[in-house]
PDB file of C-alpha atoms in Angstrom:
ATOM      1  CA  UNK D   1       0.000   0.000   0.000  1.00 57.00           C
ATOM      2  CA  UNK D   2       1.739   2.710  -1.238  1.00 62.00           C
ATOM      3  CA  UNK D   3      -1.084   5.556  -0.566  1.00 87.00           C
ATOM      4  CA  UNK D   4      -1.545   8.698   1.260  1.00 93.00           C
ATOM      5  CA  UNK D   5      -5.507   9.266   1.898  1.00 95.00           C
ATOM      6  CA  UNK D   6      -6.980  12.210   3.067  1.00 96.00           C
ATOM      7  CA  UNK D   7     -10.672  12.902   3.941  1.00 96.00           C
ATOM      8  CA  UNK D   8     -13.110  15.102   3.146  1.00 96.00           C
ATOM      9  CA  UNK D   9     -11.747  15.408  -0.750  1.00 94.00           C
ATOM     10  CA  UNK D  10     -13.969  19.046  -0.275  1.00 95.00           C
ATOM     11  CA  UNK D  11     -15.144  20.941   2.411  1.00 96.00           C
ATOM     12  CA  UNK D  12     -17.045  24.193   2.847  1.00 95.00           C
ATOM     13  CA  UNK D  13     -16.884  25.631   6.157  1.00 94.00           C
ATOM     14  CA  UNK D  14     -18.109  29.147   8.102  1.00 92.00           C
ATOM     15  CA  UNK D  15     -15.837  31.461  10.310  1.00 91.00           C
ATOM     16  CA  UNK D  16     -17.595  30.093  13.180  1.00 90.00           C
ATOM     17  CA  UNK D  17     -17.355  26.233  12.598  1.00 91.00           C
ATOM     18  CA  UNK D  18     -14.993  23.634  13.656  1.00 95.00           C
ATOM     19  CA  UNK D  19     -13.331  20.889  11.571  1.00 96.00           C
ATOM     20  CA  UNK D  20     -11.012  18.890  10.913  1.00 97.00           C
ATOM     21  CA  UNK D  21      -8.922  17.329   8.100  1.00 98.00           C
ATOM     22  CA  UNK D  22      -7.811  13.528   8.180  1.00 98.00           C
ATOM     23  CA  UNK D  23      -5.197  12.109   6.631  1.00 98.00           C
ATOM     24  CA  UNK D  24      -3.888   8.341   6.804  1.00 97.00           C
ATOM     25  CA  UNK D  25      -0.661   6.098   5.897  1.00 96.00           C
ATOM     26  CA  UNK D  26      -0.125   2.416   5.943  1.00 90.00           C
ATOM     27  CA  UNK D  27       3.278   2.486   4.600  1.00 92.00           C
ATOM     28  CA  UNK D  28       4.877   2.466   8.179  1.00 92.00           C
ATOM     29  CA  UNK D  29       6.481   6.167   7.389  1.00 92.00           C
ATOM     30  CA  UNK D  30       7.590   7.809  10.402  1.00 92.00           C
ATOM     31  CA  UNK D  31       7.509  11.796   9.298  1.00 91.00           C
ATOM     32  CA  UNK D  32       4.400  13.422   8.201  1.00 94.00           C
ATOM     33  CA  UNK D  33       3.419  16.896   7.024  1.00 93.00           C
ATOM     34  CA  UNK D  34       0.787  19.625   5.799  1.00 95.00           C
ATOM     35  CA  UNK D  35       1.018  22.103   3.506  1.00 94.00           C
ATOM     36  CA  UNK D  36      -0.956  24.334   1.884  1.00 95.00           C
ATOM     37  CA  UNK D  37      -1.060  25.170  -1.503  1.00 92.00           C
ATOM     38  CA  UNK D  38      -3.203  28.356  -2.920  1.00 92.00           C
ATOM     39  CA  UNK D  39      -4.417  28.288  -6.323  1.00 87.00           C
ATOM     40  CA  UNK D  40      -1.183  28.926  -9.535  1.00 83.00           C
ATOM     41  CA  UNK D  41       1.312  28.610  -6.242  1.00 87.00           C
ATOM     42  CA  UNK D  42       3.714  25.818  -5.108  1.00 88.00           C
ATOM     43  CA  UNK D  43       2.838  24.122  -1.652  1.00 90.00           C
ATOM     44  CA  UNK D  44       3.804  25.674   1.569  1.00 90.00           C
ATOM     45  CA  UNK D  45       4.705  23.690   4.542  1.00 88.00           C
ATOM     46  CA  UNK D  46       3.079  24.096   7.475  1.00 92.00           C
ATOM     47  CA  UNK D  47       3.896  21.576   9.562  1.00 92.00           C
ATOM     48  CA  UNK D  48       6.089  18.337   9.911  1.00 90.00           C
ATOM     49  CA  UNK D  49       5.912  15.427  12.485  1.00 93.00           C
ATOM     50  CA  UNK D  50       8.693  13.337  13.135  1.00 90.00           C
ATOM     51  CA  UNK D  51       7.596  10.292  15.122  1.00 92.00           C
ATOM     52  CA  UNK D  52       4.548  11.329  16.407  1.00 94.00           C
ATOM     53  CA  UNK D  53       6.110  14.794  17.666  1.00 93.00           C
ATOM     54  CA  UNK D  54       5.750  18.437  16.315  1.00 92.00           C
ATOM     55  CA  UNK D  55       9.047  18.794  14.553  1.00 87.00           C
ATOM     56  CA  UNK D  56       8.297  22.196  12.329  1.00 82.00           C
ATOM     57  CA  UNK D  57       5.773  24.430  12.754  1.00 84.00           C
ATOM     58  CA  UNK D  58       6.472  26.923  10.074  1.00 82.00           C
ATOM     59  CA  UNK D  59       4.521  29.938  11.696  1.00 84.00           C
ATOM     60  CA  UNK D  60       1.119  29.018  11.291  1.00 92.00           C
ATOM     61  CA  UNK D  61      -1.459  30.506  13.360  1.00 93.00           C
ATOM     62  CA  UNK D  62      -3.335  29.194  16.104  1.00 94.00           C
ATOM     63  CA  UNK D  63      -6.244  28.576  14.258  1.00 95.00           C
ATOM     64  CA  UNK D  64      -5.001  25.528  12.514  1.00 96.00           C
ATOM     65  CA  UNK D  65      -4.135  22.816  15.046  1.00 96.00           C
ATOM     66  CA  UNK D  66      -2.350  19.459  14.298  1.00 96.00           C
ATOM     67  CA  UNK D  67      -2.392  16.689  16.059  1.00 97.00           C
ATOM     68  CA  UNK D  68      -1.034  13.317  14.948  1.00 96.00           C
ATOM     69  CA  UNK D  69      -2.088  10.566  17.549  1.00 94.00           C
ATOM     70  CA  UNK D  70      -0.494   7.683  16.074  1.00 93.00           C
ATOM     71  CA  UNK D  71       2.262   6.972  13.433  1.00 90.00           C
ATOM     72  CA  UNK D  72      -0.572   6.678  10.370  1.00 95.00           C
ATOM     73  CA  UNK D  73      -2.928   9.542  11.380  1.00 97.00           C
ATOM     74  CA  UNK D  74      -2.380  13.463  11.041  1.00 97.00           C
ATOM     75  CA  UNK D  75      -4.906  15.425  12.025  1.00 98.00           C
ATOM     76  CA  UNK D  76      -5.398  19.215  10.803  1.00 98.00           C
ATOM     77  CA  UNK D  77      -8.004  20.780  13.397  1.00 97.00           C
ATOM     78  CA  UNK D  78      -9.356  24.160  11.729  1.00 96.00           C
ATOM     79  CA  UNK D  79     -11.380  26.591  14.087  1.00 95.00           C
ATOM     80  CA  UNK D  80     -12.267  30.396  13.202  1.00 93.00           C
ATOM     81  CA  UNK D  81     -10.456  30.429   9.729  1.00 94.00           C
ATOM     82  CA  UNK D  82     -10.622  33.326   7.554  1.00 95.00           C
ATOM     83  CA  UNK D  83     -11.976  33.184   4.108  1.00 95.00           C
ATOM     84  CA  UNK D  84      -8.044  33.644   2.744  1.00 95.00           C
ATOM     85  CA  UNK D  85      -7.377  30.163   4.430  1.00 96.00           C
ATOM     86  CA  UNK D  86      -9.412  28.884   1.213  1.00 97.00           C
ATOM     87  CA  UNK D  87      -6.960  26.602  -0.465  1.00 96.00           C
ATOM     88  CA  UNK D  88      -6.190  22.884  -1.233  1.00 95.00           C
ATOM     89  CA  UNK D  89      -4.460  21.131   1.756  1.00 97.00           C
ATOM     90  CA  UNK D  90      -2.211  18.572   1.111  1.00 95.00           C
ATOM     91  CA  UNK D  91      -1.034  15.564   3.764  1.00 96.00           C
ATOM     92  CA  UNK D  92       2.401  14.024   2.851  1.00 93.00           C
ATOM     93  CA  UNK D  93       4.343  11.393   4.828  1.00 92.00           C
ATOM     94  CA  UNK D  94       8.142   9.895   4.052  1.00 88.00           C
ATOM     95  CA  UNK D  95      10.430   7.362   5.485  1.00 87.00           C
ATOM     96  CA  UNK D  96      11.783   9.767   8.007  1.00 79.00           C
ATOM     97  CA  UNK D  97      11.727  13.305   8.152  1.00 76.00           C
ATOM     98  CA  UNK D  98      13.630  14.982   5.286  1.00 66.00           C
ATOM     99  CA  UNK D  99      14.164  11.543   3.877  1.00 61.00           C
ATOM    100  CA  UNK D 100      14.089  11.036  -0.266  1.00 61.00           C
ATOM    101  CA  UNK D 101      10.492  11.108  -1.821  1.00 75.00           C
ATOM    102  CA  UNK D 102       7.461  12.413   0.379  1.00 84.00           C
ATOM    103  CA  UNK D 103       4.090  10.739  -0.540  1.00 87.00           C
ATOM    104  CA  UNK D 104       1.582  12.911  -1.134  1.00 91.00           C
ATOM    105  CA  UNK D 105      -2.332  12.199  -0.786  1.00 93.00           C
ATOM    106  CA  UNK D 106      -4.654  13.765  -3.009  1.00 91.00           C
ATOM    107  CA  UNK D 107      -5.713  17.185  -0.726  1.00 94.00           C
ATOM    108  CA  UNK D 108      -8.669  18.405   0.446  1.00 96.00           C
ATOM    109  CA  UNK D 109     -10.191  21.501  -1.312  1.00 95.00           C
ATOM    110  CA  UNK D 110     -11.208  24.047   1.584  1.00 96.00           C
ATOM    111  CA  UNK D 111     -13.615  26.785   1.143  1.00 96.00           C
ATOM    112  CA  UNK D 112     -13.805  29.389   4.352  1.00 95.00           C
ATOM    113  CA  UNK D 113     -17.189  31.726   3.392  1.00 94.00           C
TER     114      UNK D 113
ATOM    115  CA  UNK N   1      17.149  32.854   2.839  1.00 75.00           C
ATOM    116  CA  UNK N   2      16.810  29.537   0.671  1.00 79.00           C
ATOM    117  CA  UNK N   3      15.427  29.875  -2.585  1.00 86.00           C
ATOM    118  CA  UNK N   4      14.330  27.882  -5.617  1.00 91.00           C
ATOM    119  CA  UNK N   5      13.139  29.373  -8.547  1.00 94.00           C
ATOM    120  CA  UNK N   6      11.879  27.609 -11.557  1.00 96.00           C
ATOM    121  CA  UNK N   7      11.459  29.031 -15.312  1.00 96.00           C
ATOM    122  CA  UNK N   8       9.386  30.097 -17.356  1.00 96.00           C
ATOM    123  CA  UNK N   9       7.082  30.281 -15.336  1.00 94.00           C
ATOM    124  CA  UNK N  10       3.961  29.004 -18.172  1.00 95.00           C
ATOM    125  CA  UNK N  11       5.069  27.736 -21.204  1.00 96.00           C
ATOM    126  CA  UNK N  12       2.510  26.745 -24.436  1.00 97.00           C
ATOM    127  CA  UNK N  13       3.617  24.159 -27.100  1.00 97.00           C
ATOM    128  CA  UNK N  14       2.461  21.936 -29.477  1.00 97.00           C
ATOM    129  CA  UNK N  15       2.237  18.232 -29.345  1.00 97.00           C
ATOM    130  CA  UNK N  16       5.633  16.514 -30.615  1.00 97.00           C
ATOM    131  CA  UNK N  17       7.508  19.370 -29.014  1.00 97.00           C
ATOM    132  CA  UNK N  18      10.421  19.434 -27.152  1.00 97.00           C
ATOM    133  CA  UNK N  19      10.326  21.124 -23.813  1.00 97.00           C
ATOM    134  CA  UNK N  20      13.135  22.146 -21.229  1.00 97.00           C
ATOM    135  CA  UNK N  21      11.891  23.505 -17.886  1.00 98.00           C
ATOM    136  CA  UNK N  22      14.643  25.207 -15.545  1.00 97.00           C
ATOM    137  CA  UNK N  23      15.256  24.835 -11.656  1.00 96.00           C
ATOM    138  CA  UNK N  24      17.697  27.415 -10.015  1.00 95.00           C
ATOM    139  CA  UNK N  25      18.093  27.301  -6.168  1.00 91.00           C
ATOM    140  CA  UNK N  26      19.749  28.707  -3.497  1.00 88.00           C
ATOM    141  CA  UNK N  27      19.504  26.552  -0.340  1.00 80.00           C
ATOM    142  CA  UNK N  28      22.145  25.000   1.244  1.00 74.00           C
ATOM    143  CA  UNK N  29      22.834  21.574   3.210  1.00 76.00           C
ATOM    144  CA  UNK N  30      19.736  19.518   1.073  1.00 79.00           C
ATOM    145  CA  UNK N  31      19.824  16.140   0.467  1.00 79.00           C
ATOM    146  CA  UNK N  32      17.854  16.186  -3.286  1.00 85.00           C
ATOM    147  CA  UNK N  33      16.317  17.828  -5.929  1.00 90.00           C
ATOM    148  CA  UNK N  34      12.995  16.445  -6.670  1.00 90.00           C
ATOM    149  CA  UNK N  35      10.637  16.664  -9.583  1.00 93.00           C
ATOM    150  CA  UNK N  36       7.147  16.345  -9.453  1.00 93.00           C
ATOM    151  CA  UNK N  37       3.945  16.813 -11.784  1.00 94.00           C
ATOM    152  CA  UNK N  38       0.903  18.631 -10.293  1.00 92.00           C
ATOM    153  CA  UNK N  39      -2.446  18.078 -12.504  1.00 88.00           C
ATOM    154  CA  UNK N  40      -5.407  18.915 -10.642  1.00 78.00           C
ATOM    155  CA  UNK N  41      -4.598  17.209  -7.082  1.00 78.00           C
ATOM    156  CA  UNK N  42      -1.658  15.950  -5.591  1.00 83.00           C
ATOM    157  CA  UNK N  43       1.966  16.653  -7.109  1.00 87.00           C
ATOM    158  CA  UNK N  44       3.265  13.106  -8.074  1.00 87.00           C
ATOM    159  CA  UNK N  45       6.756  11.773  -7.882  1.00 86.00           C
ATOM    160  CA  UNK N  46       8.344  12.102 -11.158  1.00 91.00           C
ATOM    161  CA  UNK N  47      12.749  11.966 -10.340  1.00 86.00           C
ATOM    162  CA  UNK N  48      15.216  12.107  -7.221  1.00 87.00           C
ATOM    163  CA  UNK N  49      18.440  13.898  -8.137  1.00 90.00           C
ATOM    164  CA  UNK N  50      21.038  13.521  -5.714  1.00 85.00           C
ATOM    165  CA  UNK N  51      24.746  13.702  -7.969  1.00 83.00           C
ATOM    166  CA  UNK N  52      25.878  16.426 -10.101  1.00 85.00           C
ATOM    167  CA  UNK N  53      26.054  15.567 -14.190  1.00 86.00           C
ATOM    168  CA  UNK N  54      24.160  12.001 -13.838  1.00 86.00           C
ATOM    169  CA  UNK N  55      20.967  12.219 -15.935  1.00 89.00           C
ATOM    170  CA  UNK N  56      18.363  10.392 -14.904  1.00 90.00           C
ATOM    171  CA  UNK N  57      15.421   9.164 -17.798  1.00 90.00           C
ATOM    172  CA  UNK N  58      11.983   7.826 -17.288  1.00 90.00           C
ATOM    173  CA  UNK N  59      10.238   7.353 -21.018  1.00 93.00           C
ATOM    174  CA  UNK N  60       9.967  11.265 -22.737  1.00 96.00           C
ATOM    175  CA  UNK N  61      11.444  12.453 -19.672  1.00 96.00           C
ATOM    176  CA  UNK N  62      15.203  13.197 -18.719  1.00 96.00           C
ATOM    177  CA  UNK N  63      16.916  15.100 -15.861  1.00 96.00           C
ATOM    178  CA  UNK N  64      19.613  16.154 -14.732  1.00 95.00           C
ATOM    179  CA  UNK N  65      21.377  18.280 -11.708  1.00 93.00           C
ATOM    180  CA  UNK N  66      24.754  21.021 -11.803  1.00 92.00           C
ATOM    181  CA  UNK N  67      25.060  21.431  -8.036  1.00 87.00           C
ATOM    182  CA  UNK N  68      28.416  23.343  -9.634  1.00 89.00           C
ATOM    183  CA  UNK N  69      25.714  26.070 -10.977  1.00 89.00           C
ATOM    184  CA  UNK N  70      22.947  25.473  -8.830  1.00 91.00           C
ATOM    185  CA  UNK N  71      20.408  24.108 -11.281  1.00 93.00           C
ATOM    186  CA  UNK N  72      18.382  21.263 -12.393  1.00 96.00           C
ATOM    187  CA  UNK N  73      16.479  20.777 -15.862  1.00 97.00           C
ATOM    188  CA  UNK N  74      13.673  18.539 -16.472  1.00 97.00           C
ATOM    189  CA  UNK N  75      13.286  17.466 -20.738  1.00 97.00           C
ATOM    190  CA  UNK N  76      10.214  16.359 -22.171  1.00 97.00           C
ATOM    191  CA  UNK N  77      10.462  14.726 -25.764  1.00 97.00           C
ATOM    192  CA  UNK N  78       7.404  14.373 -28.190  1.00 97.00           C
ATOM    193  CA  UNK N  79       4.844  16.203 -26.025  1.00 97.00           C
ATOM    194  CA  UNK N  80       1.617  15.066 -25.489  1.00 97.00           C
ATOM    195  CA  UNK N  81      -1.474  16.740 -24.213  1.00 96.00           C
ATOM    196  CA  UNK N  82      -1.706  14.239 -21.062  1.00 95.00           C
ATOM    197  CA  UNK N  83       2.132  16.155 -20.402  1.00 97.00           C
ATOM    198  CA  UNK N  84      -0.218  19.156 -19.578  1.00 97.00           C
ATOM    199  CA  UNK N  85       0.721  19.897 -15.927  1.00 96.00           C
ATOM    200  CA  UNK N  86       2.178  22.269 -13.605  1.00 95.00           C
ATOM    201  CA  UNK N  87       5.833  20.812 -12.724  1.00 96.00           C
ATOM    202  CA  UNK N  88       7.130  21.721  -9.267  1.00 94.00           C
ATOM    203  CA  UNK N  89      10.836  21.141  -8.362  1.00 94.00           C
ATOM    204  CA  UNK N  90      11.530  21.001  -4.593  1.00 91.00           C
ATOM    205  CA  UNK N  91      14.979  20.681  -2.317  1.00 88.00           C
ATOM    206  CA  UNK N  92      14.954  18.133   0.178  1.00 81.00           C
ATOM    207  CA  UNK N  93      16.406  19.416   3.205  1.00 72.00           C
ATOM    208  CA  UNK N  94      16.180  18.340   7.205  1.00 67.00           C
ATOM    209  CA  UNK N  95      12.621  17.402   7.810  1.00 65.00           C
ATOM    210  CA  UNK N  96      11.093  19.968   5.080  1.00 69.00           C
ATOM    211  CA  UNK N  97      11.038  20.388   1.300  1.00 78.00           C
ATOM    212  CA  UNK N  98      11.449  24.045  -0.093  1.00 86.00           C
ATOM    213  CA  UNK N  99       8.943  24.137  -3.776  1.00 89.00           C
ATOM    214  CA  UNK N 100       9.869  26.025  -6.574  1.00 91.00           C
ATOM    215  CA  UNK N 101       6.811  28.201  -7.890  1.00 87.00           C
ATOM    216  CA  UNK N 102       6.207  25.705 -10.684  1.00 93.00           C
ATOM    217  CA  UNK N 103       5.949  26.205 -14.459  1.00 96.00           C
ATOM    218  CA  UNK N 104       2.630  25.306 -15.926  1.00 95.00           C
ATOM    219  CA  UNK N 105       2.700  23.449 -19.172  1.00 97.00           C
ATOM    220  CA  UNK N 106       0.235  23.442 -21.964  1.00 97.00           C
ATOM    221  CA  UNK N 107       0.709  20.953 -24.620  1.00 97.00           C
ATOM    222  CA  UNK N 108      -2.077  21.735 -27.636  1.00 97.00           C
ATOM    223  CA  UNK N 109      -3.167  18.934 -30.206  1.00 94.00           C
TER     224      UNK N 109
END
């Protein structure tokens, strides 16, 4: 199984409401990571795990929240976003952290009204 | 600040073209240059360039790395429309990638 999942593939969400993005590995990879990618721009990383621990959080505000709570879950909690968090969301994972080829799943398609 | 900037940045052909797509970085201590093609989801895995001046081929589609220079070129022969795609290079660092902004390629019939 050499696949990344993530779940929902869309979601539409107010500036009020809670959610939260799921992503999920079976490949036994020990590093995984967000990033966000707005539309005509390359991904940005927003946050790496390394073994189940916050290794990188790359300045993101409070309002997203990871939280991986075993090696094949990363969760991306999402509370009182502003419509310019509107973007595709991308989970990837890798051997280690930093380590050759990252995985990437197929994103989840965010729109903050 | 580490930097990786890819060119052009959109590029139009015809089918049976020839394409060359440039990566220029500045970022040190990484591992490997990466190429990947973006259609309308994730980016997918297309090489893994670690050594200078060894060119590494997959069908149409050649690469190669100058860490001398600080670049990396991806070839496509004999486009084809499915070669439509935005292709991202990226520099594999400790625990994080750093993306190039892409160039977005349009092969027409």
């Amino acid at each position: 199984d050499t696949e990344v999942t993530q779940t929902p593939k869309h979601l539409v969400m107010g500036m009020t409401n809670k959610k939260s993005l799921k992503c999920e590995q079976h490949m036994g990879h020990r590093a995984m990571y967000w990033y966000k990618q707005k539309a005509k721009k390359p991904p940005e990383l927003m946050f790496v795990y390394s073994y189940e621990k916050l290794s990188i959080n790359e300045s993101v505000p409070s309002r997203f929240s990871p939280e991986c709570p075993n090696s094949s879950l990363l969760n991306l909690h999402l509370h009182a976003l502003q419509p310019e968090d509107s973007a595709l969301y991308l989970c990837a994972s890798s051997p280690i952290a930093g380590a050759i080829t990252q995985y990437f799943g197929p994103g989840t398609r965010l729109l903050v009204l | 600040e580490d930097k990786v900037v890819q060119s052009p940045l959109s590029l139009v052909v015809h089918e049976g073209d020839t394409v060359t797509l440039n990566c220029s970085y500045e970022v040190t201590n990484f591992r490997s240059l990466l190429w990947y093609k973006q259609e309308k989801k994730a980016p997918t895995f297309l090489f893994m360039l670690t050594s200078s001046g060894i060119e590494k081929k997959s069908g149409r589609l050649s690469s190669i790395l100058d860490k001398k220079e600080l670049f990396s070129i991806l070839n496509i022969t004999a486009t084809q429309t499915g070669d439509s795609a935005v292709y991202l290079c990226a520099l594999s660092g400790t625990y994080k990638y750093i993306f190039g902004t892409g160039t977005r390629l349009k092969v027409l019939a």
